[in-house]
Amino acid sequence: MNMLYPPPAPALLKSILTANNYKCRARDFVSDFYYRFKNHPDWIKIDNWNALANFNDEKIESVIAGEVESWANELVECDSEWIGVSIFSYESHKIGRLLAEKIKTLDHRQKVFFGGAGITNVTTPYAETLLEQGFIDAYISGEGEEAILQLAQNNFNFPGINNKNFVKVDKKIIDQLPTPDYSDYNLSLYGKENLGVYRNLEKQANLNIETQNTLPITGSKGCVRKCSYCDVPFLWPKFTHRGGLQVAEEIIEKSKKHGVQKFHFTDSLVNGSMKEFRLLCDALAKYRIDKKKEITWTGQFIFRPNQQHTKEDWELIAKSGASVLEVGLESASDEIRFAMGKKFTNDDIEYELSNCQKHKITTFPLMIVGYPTETEKHFKEYEHFLERFHIYAHDKTIMSLELGGTLRIQPNTPDDTNLPKVGVEMIPMPDGSREDLLWYNVNNPTLTLSKRMWRRFTVGKIAKKLGFVIPADEKDLRYLWSKWNQLKDVEAEWLDERKN
Amino acid sequence: MREKIKIKLKLHQNKSKGPSFKIFCDNVLLCEKINCKFDQYENTFDVELEKGKHSIRIQHFGKSPKDTDSTNKLDVAVQLDTLSFNSIRCSSIDLHQNYFYTSDWPYPVPKKIKDNLYFGFNGEYEYRFDTPSTAYVLSQIKKYKKEMPQLDRMDITEDEFLSILESHIKIELKSH
């Protein structure tokens, strides 16, 4: 949970519903949650209650339940036909269920539906169970742009409503969609504190980024890569861009309307189409120079091999206002990175980072420690990798590092299909369910859950000594500690049975 | 207060006879079916109940032991599938915790049977609940929820965790 920008999904759905003559109001309870509890003496526990399935402190639960009940009251009093809840990830599962329970307790006739990535790309049948138990009346998987209008017309046969057979939204429809309507949000609450990985920006005055509001922006859906661990190509099989000029126009229009100068791309990558990306950057650069505006943007970006980003490209990217690029480097080892489908080397990284450095663009590399084929030899490459690139951490070309929570093998990813062919097995939970973190590679048998976590925090220690900042380190620590306690015995029993 | 009680039953029949059953809320008869030849029965009852303790009773009657056709594996019986209050479904474990009280059976059978929602004898299944029923059902769901091992402490340090992991890895190497 962070407060970098307001949630775009409800704002977009509001604008779609409004354009189709339905009344809709968007509420952000993440913001309520944060401002209600941020100074609470038990804030860390309250914050972590959401993410840690096996942390159920009664005192904390009672505090949260009181707040959720007030949200339910507010929603029920709206007397609306439907209450829709956007579930962003598994971290919203506990609180989402609690909210549905409270709504149904207050008024069992009130219709509730859930949607979002947190019900679509999860292994557990979260929404299915809530529907079966009667806590919700419907759910929408996949994208909701078309489905929400069908739900509003009580058409439960539309793909993705009450099932996972969602279909990709057509590009023609995406192009015709209205832009998100943020009018229900108090935008002054965002982009100032609790910025997650962007929190360091607050402290880095030399980056010339003020604590001002941020708005999300979406230029494309899908990805041009098929990285082994990622389910984006399953969700959006074809990369679709709205058009660089159109996206630039939206940024400029939103900036004028809301007085906002910081934008964050929600895209899987901003530079999937170099043609559209150059058009976008060019239009933004011209606007910034002609109008003397300080618009800046952040977003996910892919490093490319063989200097495909020319020196002119980097100059244009800088002029367009790029401030932070989130980049999936994934591994210190070229071999492992290539196995993941990332086709660039450490030398390519050096080229891209040196250009970022030259143009004062900062980066936020994302890594996955403990890939199933990662051996001791690959692991040792981390030390050299971190030493090689630590100079970029010192001048903040690398703003911070995300080391993550080791590899989860998610359904609908190339890893899920291909890793079993090289000896990787999922270890079933005692109730037969699947846990994405719990797997075993018969051809790399010492890379157990404990070993993967050990490597993750050992790399973290080395990185921090060399001056890298890891903003999510404490959160990762609590999460993995919780998961380790939950899973270690399951793994040990499974290995024992296998041995016998 | 108004409470919506939804009952879904699976009905088992032999070649010539279906089950007969009555459903009561407290002592009020909600429904009666004789020789019901459908595969399932589903109904929602809108009832007015005072705050306090209540019960739903499902009475199976009119069966004789000879209605069980072992040769063709057919039987006359009522099976409770789901019970919901105000659209919230009762926990299956909770349903299994309530008793079926046998009656009117020519051979010796236990007076009461737990952990079985297949009512093959004559008798009465009783589900006891409190109103407001939604809050009651939610509390029962919570009570019977399968708990995973609870995390007793969150304040672990990185060094401490690394040290725990190192010890664990040593044990793993020895045992596997």
XYZ file of C-alpha atoms in Angstrom:
676
model
C 0.000 0.000 0.000
C 1.374 3.371 -0.874
C 0.134 6.875 -1.440
C 2.072 7.778 -4.558
C -1.016 8.386 -6.666
C -4.779 7.828 -6.490
C -6.106 4.477 -7.678
C -6.787 4.809 -11.410
C -9.149 1.825 -11.902
C -12.182 3.237 -10.043
C -11.586 6.643 -11.684
C -11.620 5.060 -15.135
C -14.687 2.930 -14.379
C -16.451 6.019 -13.059
C -15.829 7.859 -16.292
C -17.042 4.876 -18.346
C -20.217 4.520 -16.281
C -20.872 8.250 -16.328
C -20.442 8.352 -20.114
C -23.105 5.644 -20.303
C -25.570 7.542 -18.121
C -24.986 5.653 -14.876
C -24.291 7.454 -11.644
C -21.074 6.469 -9.897
C -18.936 7.691 -7.029
C -15.332 6.599 -6.462
C -13.867 6.222 -2.976
C -10.288 5.427 -2.019
C -10.173 3.550 1.261
C -6.416 3.013 0.967
C -6.025 6.713 1.553
C -8.499 6.580 4.457
C -6.640 3.626 5.953
C -3.287 5.355 5.721
C -4.347 8.711 7.164
C -6.473 7.070 9.850
C -3.699 4.805 11.159
C -0.346 6.279 10.132
C 0.282 7.725 13.596
C -1.195 4.786 15.487
C 1.335 3.226 17.921
C 0.720 -0.160 16.236
C 0.980 1.174 12.657
C 3.511 -1.447 11.536
C 1.282 -4.266 12.745
C -1.812 -2.641 11.285
C -0.106 -2.135 7.931
C 1.216 -5.686 7.873
C -2.071 -7.271 8.902
C -3.175 -6.889 5.291
C -0.236 -8.684 3.711
C 0.400 -11.421 6.247
C -2.241 -14.104 6.032
C -0.986 -15.782 9.200
C -0.954 -12.667 11.354
C -4.305 -12.317 13.089
C -3.738 -10.340 16.279
C -7.170 -9.798 17.879
C -6.390 -6.289 19.085
C -5.219 -5.197 15.639
C -8.169 -6.874 13.972
C -10.574 -5.082 16.217
C -8.998 -1.691 15.417
C -9.194 -2.368 11.681
C -12.707 -3.822 11.899
C -13.954 -0.611 13.501
C -12.640 1.466 10.619
C -13.941 -0.947 7.986
C -17.367 -0.848 9.601
C -17.449 2.918 9.174
C -16.611 2.488 5.467
C -19.390 -0.091 5.131
C -21.828 2.324 6.786
C -20.865 5.070 4.383
C -21.247 2.801 1.367
C -24.574 1.335 2.440
C -25.945 4.808 3.088
C -25.263 5.693 -0.562
C -28.226 3.435 -1.338
C -26.656 2.417 -4.631
C -27.613 -0.534 -6.775
C -24.107 -1.984 -6.632
C -21.025 -1.421 -4.521
C -17.903 -2.349 -6.487
C -14.647 -3.077 -4.686
C -11.339 -2.987 -6.545
C -8.970 -5.620 -5.156
C -5.495 -4.681 -6.305
C -3.499 -7.671 -5.048
C -3.510 -10.475 -2.491
C -2.672 -7.805 0.083
C -6.263 -6.576 -0.154
C -7.812 -10.008 0.393
C -8.311 -9.851 4.134
C -9.616 -6.315 4.232
C -11.780 -6.858 1.131
C -13.484 -9.814 2.732
C -13.954 -7.890 5.958
C -15.555 -4.994 4.076
C -17.946 -7.335 2.246
C -18.876 -8.986 5.567
C -19.598 -5.641 7.174
C -21.713 -4.469 4.234
C -23.763 -7.672 4.253
C -24.194 -7.473 8.022
C -25.541 -3.942 7.726
C -27.779 -4.664 4.744
C -27.875 -8.132 3.292
C -29.818 -6.894 0.262
C -27.009 -4.569 -0.771
C -25.386 -5.953 -3.913
C -21.589 -6.111 -3.875
C -19.126 -7.031 -6.609
C -15.360 -7.397 -6.603
C -12.900 -6.876 -9.429
C -9.236 -6.193 -10.075
C -5.877 -7.864 -10.455
C -6.187 -9.237 -6.910
C -8.968 -11.566 -7.986
C -7.672 -12.214 -11.495
C -3.992 -13.095 -11.171
C -4.093 -15.046 -7.930
C -3.785 -18.752 -7.345
C -6.365 -18.944 -4.595
C -10.050 -18.969 -5.610
C -10.615 -15.803 -3.577
C -13.561 -14.238 -5.400
C -15.067 -17.607 -6.241
C -15.162 -18.522 -2.546
C -16.657 -15.180 -1.516
C -19.357 -15.570 -4.154
C -20.132 -19.108 -3.048
C -20.290 -18.056 0.591
C -22.616 -15.178 -0.222
C -20.343 -12.289 0.771
C -20.422 -10.878 -2.742
C -23.041 -11.061 -5.457
C -20.686 -11.007 -8.442
C -17.086 -10.597 -9.482
C -15.377 -9.360 -12.630
C -12.072 -10.916 -13.662
C -9.737 -9.399 -16.236
C -10.302 -5.861 -17.362
C -13.536 -4.213 -16.311
C -13.980 -1.586 -19.017
C -16.672 -3.507 -20.907
C -17.729 -5.960 -18.208
C -18.868 -3.255 -15.778
C -21.419 -1.975 -18.277
C -22.690 -5.516 -18.782
C -22.945 -5.997 -15.028
C -24.865 -2.745 -14.747
C -27.363 -4.250 -17.223
C -27.509 -7.463 -15.164
C -25.902 -9.457 -17.949
C -24.079 -12.104 -15.956
C -23.255 -14.109 -19.072
C -20.560 -11.700 -20.234
C -17.074 -13.321 -20.273
C -15.238 -12.604 -17.047
C -18.338 -12.022 -14.922
C -18.425 -14.703 -12.220
C -15.756 -16.703 -14.043
C -12.159 -16.375 -15.178
C -12.974 -16.636 -18.889
C -12.399 -12.942 -19.459
C -11.542 -11.621 -22.879
C -9.043 -8.925 -23.722
C -10.538 -5.495 -24.293
C -10.368 -4.630 -27.963
C -7.985 -1.830 -29.024
C -10.865 0.016 -30.711
C -12.681 0.130 -27.380
C -9.533 1.192 -25.517
C -9.047 4.034 -27.994
C -12.619 5.239 -27.477
C -12.563 5.106 -23.684
C -12.951 8.333 -21.764
C -9.976 9.295 -19.613
C -10.155 8.564 -15.870
C -12.279 10.944 -13.830
C -10.441 11.864 -10.616
C -13.017 14.387 -9.450
C -14.120 12.278 -6.449
C -10.618 12.104 -5.005
C -8.836 14.633 -2.859
C -5.682 14.781 -4.961
C -3.781 16.749 -2.359
C -3.496 13.545 -0.300
C -1.252 11.788 -2.808
C 2.395 11.931 -3.797
C 3.572 13.428 -0.527
C 4.230 10.649 1.941
C 4.217 6.860 2.148
C 5.435 6.696 -1.421
C 6.744 3.152 -1.208
C 9.813 2.796 -3.368
C 9.640 6.472 -4.285
C 10.080 7.604 -0.714
C 13.728 8.411 -1.316
C 12.703 11.052 -3.789
C 11.378 13.072 -0.876
C 14.856 13.258 0.553
C 16.711 13.935 -2.674
C 16.349 17.614 -3.361
C 19.075 17.376 -5.978
C 16.685 15.441 -8.192
C 14.559 18.548 -8.373
C 11.378 16.645 -7.630
C 9.087 18.426 -5.268
C 6.530 16.826 -3.055
C 3.605 17.462 -5.282
C 0.637 15.437 -6.436
C 1.047 12.577 -8.850
C -1.490 11.204 -11.298
C -1.386 7.783 -12.920
C -1.478 7.477 -16.678
C -1.886 4.449 -18.938
C -0.392 4.452 -22.397
C -0.394 0.783 -23.247
C -1.562 -2.664 -22.209
C 0.528 -5.790 -22.363
C 4.214 -6.238 -23.004
C 6.554 -6.873 -25.924
C 8.599 -9.368 -23.907
C 7.611 -12.773 -22.596
C 9.616 -12.968 -19.386
C 9.447 -16.395 -17.839
C 8.031 -15.347 -14.453
C 5.440 -12.887 -15.716
C 1.737 -13.396 -16.453
C 1.227 -10.121 -18.330
C 1.335 -11.811 -21.785
C -1.411 -14.178 -20.605
C -3.587 -11.310 -19.412
C -2.865 -9.125 -22.450
C -1.603 -11.440 -25.206
C -0.895 -8.597 -27.611
C 0.918 -5.382 -26.777
C -1.429 -2.477 -27.492
C -0.464 1.181 -27.423
C -2.932 4.063 -27.376
C -0.587 6.196 -29.415
C 2.252 8.391 -28.157
C 0.655 11.678 -29.187
C -2.691 10.782 -27.615
C -1.017 9.888 -24.320
C 1.042 13.095 -24.351
C -2.150 15.078 -24.946
C -3.809 13.395 -21.959
C -0.835 14.225 -19.730
C -0.924 17.873 -20.818
C -4.711 18.069 -20.398
C -4.613 16.476 -16.918
C -1.769 18.744 -15.921
C -3.773 21.832 -16.902
C -7.005 20.557 -15.315
C -5.611 19.388 -11.967
C -2.434 21.460 -11.698
C -0.463 18.234 -11.443
C 3.058 17.982 -12.872
C 4.080 14.486 -11.834
C 2.761 11.482 -13.729
C 3.294 7.798 -13.185
C 2.778 5.310 -16.020
C 0.880 2.195 -14.965
C 2.045 0.420 -18.156
C 4.053 -2.795 -17.963
C 6.627 -0.803 -19.920
C 6.640 2.694 -21.383
C 9.008 1.904 -24.247
C 7.374 -1.212 -25.710
C 6.902 0.543 -29.027
C 9.910 2.745 -29.729
C 7.932 4.561 -32.440
C 5.122 5.595 -30.070
C 7.552 6.193 -27.213
C 9.579 8.620 -29.311
C 6.391 10.438 -30.350
C 5.348 10.683 -26.699
C 8.737 11.934 -25.543
C 8.998 14.396 -28.400
C 5.560 15.900 -27.691
C 6.263 16.186 -23.959
C 9.721 17.644 -24.558
C 8.306 20.321 -26.885
C 5.555 21.191 -24.392
C 8.023 21.434 -21.514
C 10.366 23.683 -23.477
C 7.729 25.847 -25.224
C 5.542 26.334 -22.157
C 8.362 26.197 -19.600
C 6.527 23.476 -17.656
C 8.237 21.110 -15.251
C 6.192 17.999 -16.072
C 7.997 14.836 -14.987
C 7.100 11.215 -15.336
C 8.019 7.857 -13.867
C 7.232 4.340 -15.011
C 8.414 0.883 -15.940
C 10.982 0.737 -18.696
C 12.957 -1.999 -20.427
C 16.668 -1.855 -21.005
C 17.488 -2.970 -24.546
C 20.595 -4.705 -25.881
C 23.212 -3.477 -28.340
C 22.695 0.238 -27.772
C 19.237 0.115 -29.365
C 18.445 3.213 -27.330
C 20.611 5.684 -29.179
C 22.321 8.613 -27.501
C 19.687 10.833 -29.169
C 16.953 8.672 -27.636
C 18.397 9.212 -24.175
C 18.612 12.929 -24.735
C 14.947 13.001 -25.810
C 13.859 10.812 -22.867
C 15.543 13.276 -20.510
C 13.989 16.295 -22.196
C 10.517 14.693 -21.941
C 10.793 14.791 -18.145
C 11.708 11.187 -17.312
C 12.675 11.147 -13.658
C 12.579 7.544 -12.438
C 12.668 4.437 -14.623
C 11.720 1.144 -13.001
C 13.797 -1.487 -14.756
C 13.648 -5.267 -14.434
C 17.281 -6.365 -14.309
C 16.160 -9.509 -12.465
C 19.508 -11.223 -11.980
C 23.190 -10.426 -11.592
C 23.981 -13.291 -13.937
C 23.677 -12.913 -17.707
C 22.965 -16.632 -17.943
C 20.042 -16.521 -15.516
C 18.745 -13.267 -17.003
C 18.695 -14.842 -20.461
C 16.948 -17.927 -19.018
C 14.268 -15.551 -17.763
C 13.806 -14.175 -21.271
C 15.615 -10.898 -20.616
C 17.899 -10.531 -23.591
C 20.464 -8.061 -22.327
C 23.822 -8.419 -20.662
C 25.589 -6.674 -17.810
C 27.487 -4.692 -20.460
C 24.144 -3.505 -21.883
C 23.154 -2.458 -18.357
C 26.375 -0.463 -18.088
C 25.580 1.371 -21.342
C 22.010 2.204 -20.306
C 22.978 3.297 -16.788
C 25.778 5.504 -18.072
C 23.239 7.318 -20.253
C 20.861 7.685 -17.321
C 23.753 9.114 -15.323
C 24.646 11.565 -18.075
C 21.077 12.870 -18.256
C 20.374 12.778 -14.510
C 17.639 10.179 -14.882
C 17.377 7.888 -11.916
C 16.491 4.198 -12.013
C 14.895 1.642 -9.768
C 16.149 -1.837 -10.682
C 13.992 -4.847 -9.828
C 15.648 -8.173 -9.047
C 14.584 -11.749 -8.362
C 17.028 -13.635 -6.165
C 16.678 -17.423 -6.089
C 15.569 -18.425 -9.574
C 15.154 -22.230 -9.764
C 18.259 -22.696 -11.907
C 20.397 -20.277 -9.882
C 23.433 -22.225 -8.649
C 26.200 -21.210 -6.246
C 28.189 -19.972 -9.249
C 25.368 -17.667 -10.335
C 24.815 -16.495 -6.790
C 28.457 -15.507 -6.453
C 28.049 -13.226 -9.460
C 25.909 -10.901 -7.305
C 28.905 -9.628 -5.407
C 30.768 -8.662 -8.573
C 27.591 -7.194 -10.093
C 26.885 -5.014 -7.067
C 30.488 -3.850 -6.893
C 30.472 -2.997 -10.601
C 27.324 -0.880 -10.416
C 27.557 0.607 -6.932
C 28.954 3.879 -8.307
C 25.509 4.463 -9.801
C 23.966 4.029 -6.374
C 26.315 6.666 -4.967
C 25.219 9.382 -7.395
C 21.599 8.134 -7.278
C 21.471 7.024 -10.886
C 20.238 3.945 -9.067
C 17.783 5.490 -6.638
C 17.055 2.219 -4.900
C 16.942 -1.494 -5.414
C 14.038 -3.930 -5.198
C 15.230 -7.413 -4.277
C 11.728 -8.802 -3.851
C 10.551 -11.911 -2.101
C 12.360 -14.577 -4.181
C 10.704 -16.341 -7.103
C 6.993 -17.096 -7.049
C 5.983 -19.491 -9.797
C 2.658 -18.065 -10.833
C 0.024 -19.802 -12.924
C -0.248 -18.684 -16.546
C 3.444 -17.855 -16.807
C 6.106 -19.467 -19.010
C 7.809 -20.627 -15.791
C 4.713 -22.549 -14.779
C 4.752 -24.377 -18.114
C 8.466 -24.768 -18.697
C 10.111 -25.239 -15.296
C 8.503 -28.661 -14.680
C 10.373 -29.824 -17.798
C 13.676 -29.117 -16.022
C 12.731 -30.817 -12.769
C 10.816 -28.146 -10.860
C 7.785 -29.307 -8.888
C 5.221 -27.338 -6.925
C 4.902 -28.574 -3.338
C 1.202 -28.840 -2.499
C -0.127 -27.317 0.697
C -1.733 -29.752 3.170
C -5.211 -28.838 1.915
C -4.123 -29.469 -1.682
C -3.994 -25.791 -2.586
C -1.104 -24.163 -4.391
C 1.417 -21.746 -2.874
C 3.486 -19.987 -5.522
C 6.533 -19.631 -3.258
C 6.707 -23.326 -2.481
C 8.563 -25.252 -5.165
C 11.491 -27.620 -5.439
C 14.010 -28.214 -8.212
C 15.248 -31.784 -8.237
C 18.205 -30.638 -10.372
C 19.167 -27.901 -7.918
C 18.181 -29.658 -4.680
C 19.964 -27.431 -2.183
C 18.018 -24.380 -3.357
C 15.323 -24.864 -0.746
C 12.924 -22.207 0.487
C 15.340 -21.395 3.318
C 18.292 -21.155 0.944
C 16.430 -18.835 -1.396
C 15.474 -16.539 1.460
C 19.007 -16.675 2.835
C 20.378 -15.622 -0.552
C 17.828 -12.808 -0.781
C 18.899 -11.246 2.523
C 22.599 -11.957 1.998
C 22.469 -10.070 -1.309
C 20.621 -7.310 0.546
C 23.385 -7.044 3.155
C 26.097 -6.837 0.501
C 24.118 -4.236 -1.452
C 23.489 -2.053 1.581
C 27.189 -2.155 2.527
C 27.994 -0.878 -0.948
C 25.582 2.036 -0.587
C 22.466 0.725 -2.322
C 19.136 1.662 -0.761
C 16.479 -1.063 -0.454
C 13.255 0.672 0.563
C 11.147 -2.479 0.801
C 13.740 -4.364 2.834
C 11.868 -4.292 6.137
C 8.573 -5.160 4.499
C 10.220 -8.045 2.623
C 11.795 -9.206 5.869
C 8.472 -9.344 7.709
C 6.720 -10.937 4.745
C 9.325 -13.633 4.159
C 9.687 -14.325 7.873
C 5.934 -14.845 7.998
C 5.942 -17.051 4.894
C 8.908 -19.065 6.114
C 7.106 -19.827 9.379
C 4.043 -20.833 7.431
C 5.766 -23.012 4.824
C 8.989 -24.484 6.180
C 7.368 -27.520 7.812
C 5.233 -28.210 4.764
C 8.378 -28.284 2.650
C 10.263 -30.454 5.164
C 7.442 -33.021 5.362
C 7.184 -33.153 1.583
C 10.940 -33.680 1.242
C 10.847 -36.399 3.930
C 8.049 -38.223 2.140
C 9.921 -37.923 -1.113
C 13.082 -39.343 0.440
C 11.193 -42.316 1.881
C -36.364 -8.536 12.379
C -36.737 -10.005 8.897
C -34.413 -12.867 8.137
C -34.017 -14.577 4.785
C -33.323 -18.267 5.217
C -32.334 -20.226 2.146
C -32.302 -24.003 2.230
C -30.994 -26.255 -0.495
C -31.541 -29.998 -0.222
C -30.453 -32.877 -2.403
C -33.204 -35.449 -2.665
C -32.580 -39.150 -3.139
C -35.302 -41.450 -4.461
C -35.796 -45.038 -5.477
C -37.729 -46.141 -8.555
C -41.133 -45.592 -6.991
C -40.773 -43.235 -4.060
C -39.245 -39.910 -3.184
C -38.612 -38.498 0.291
C -41.190 -36.705 2.421
C -40.025 -33.841 4.562
C -41.103 -30.783 6.517
C -39.113 -27.670 7.317
C -39.797 -25.688 10.477
C -38.426 -22.454 11.848
C -38.912 -22.772 15.593
C -42.393 -24.315 15.667
C -43.684 -22.680 12.503
C -44.073 -24.985 9.515
C -42.401 -23.387 6.494
C -42.888 -26.164 3.982
C -44.094 -29.755 3.637
C -43.388 -32.087 0.728
C -44.736 -35.605 0.361
C -43.083 -38.200 -1.881
C -40.995 -35.549 -3.587
C -39.665 -36.786 -6.923
C -37.228 -33.998 -7.708
C -33.448 -34.241 -7.460
C -33.231 -31.156 -5.362
C -35.287 -28.710 -3.378
C -34.384 -25.051 -2.918
C -36.389 -22.324 -1.254
C -35.869 -19.024 0.488
C -38.077 -18.178 3.452
C -38.568 -14.624 4.593
C -39.375 -14.880 8.306
C -39.865 -12.441 11.157
C -37.817 -13.449 14.192
C -37.307 -11.826 17.571
C -33.748 -11.215 18.704
C -32.588 -14.369 20.476
C -32.227 -18.106 19.996
C -33.973 -20.005 17.213
C -33.766 -23.187 15.237
C -34.346 -24.554 11.784
C -35.577 -28.136 11.730
C -35.650 -30.438 8.738
C -37.861 -33.434 9.392
C -37.597 -36.536 7.217
C -40.580 -38.863 7.611
C -42.529 -41.705 6.017
C -39.549 -43.850 5.103
C -39.368 -47.568 5.686
C -36.109 -49.604 5.666
C -37.326 -51.470 2.602
C -37.215 -48.194 0.607
C -33.468 -48.656 0.413
C -32.803 -50.520 -2.834
C -29.315 -51.938 -2.329
C -29.308 -53.812 -5.628
C -29.714 -50.668 -7.681
C -27.937 -48.462 -5.141
C -31.018 -46.273 -4.720
C -32.275 -44.774 -1.511
C -34.968 -42.480 -0.202
C -33.261 -39.705 1.751
C -32.862 -36.000 2.268
C -29.403 -34.433 2.194
C -28.742 -30.939 3.423
C -26.629 -29.197 0.783
C -26.483 -25.587 1.906
C -28.137 -23.374 4.467
C -27.789 -19.606 4.128
C -28.965 -16.708 6.208
C -29.391 -13.416 4.387
C -27.348 -14.815 1.503
C -24.389 -15.777 3.737
C -23.763 -19.480 3.563
C -23.247 -21.398 6.814
C -19.900 -23.068 7.280
C -20.077 -26.724 6.305
C -18.254 -27.627 9.532
C -20.867 -25.717 11.503
C -23.674 -27.633 9.791
C -21.939 -30.902 10.618
C -21.685 -29.899 14.291
C -25.480 -29.966 14.675
C -27.398 -33.177 15.334
C -29.857 -35.329 13.428
C -32.285 -36.886 15.934
C -33.646 -40.239 14.711
C -37.263 -41.342 15.268
C -39.876 -43.793 14.031
C -37.436 -46.468 12.884
C -38.130 -50.186 13.366
C -34.534 -51.207 14.077
C -32.099 -49.943 16.705
C -30.230 -46.851 15.540
C -28.363 -44.130 17.486
C -30.699 -41.548 19.014
C -28.685 -38.727 17.555
C -26.155 -38.522 14.737
C -23.478 -35.879 14.211
C -21.164 -35.167 11.287
C -23.645 -36.352 8.711
C -25.930 -34.253 6.543
C -27.369 -37.288 4.713
C -30.628 -38.003 6.477
C -31.317 -41.632 5.616
C -33.419 -42.490 8.664
C -36.642 -40.883 9.730
C -35.993 -38.089 12.162
C -35.122 -34.431 12.459
C -32.017 -32.350 11.854
C -31.870 -29.235 13.982
C -29.682 -26.210 13.272
C -29.652 -23.770 16.165
C -28.819 -20.145 15.621
C -29.090 -16.680 17.126
C -30.509 -13.553 15.590
C -29.392 -11.225 14.090
C -28.533 -14.250 12.002
C -25.914 -12.639 9.709
C -23.690 -11.791 12.660
C -24.228 -15.292 14.057
C -23.310 -17.042 10.797
C -20.226 -14.833 10.410
C -19.087 -15.660 13.926
C -19.564 -19.382 13.243
C -17.568 -19.103 10.010
C -14.793 -17.418 11.948
C -14.985 -20.051 14.678
C -14.587 -22.942 12.264
C -12.162 -21.280 9.871
C -9.140 -23.412 9.230
C -6.305 -21.581 10.939
C -2.821 -21.668 9.528
C 0.120 -21.561 11.961
C -0.006 -18.130 13.524
C 2.921 -15.762 13.463
C 3.676 -14.991 17.097
C 6.257 -12.291 16.500
C 6.960 -9.818 13.763
C 9.956 -7.948 15.168
C 12.656 -10.119 13.608
C 15.922 -8.528 12.514
C 17.732 -9.337 9.305
C 20.727 -10.842 11.126
C 18.509 -12.917 13.360
C 16.566 -14.283 10.394
C 19.752 -15.036 8.471
C 21.111 -16.918 11.447
C 17.869 -18.939 11.788
C 17.971 -19.716 8.077
C 21.619 -20.828 8.274
C 20.797 -23.270 11.095
C 17.832 -24.580 9.158
C 19.868 -25.041 5.969
C 22.433 -27.097 7.934
C 19.655 -29.375 9.186
C 18.275 -29.685 5.661
C 21.659 -30.672 4.276
C 22.016 -33.385 6.938
C 18.539 -34.824 6.501
C 18.162 -34.638 2.757
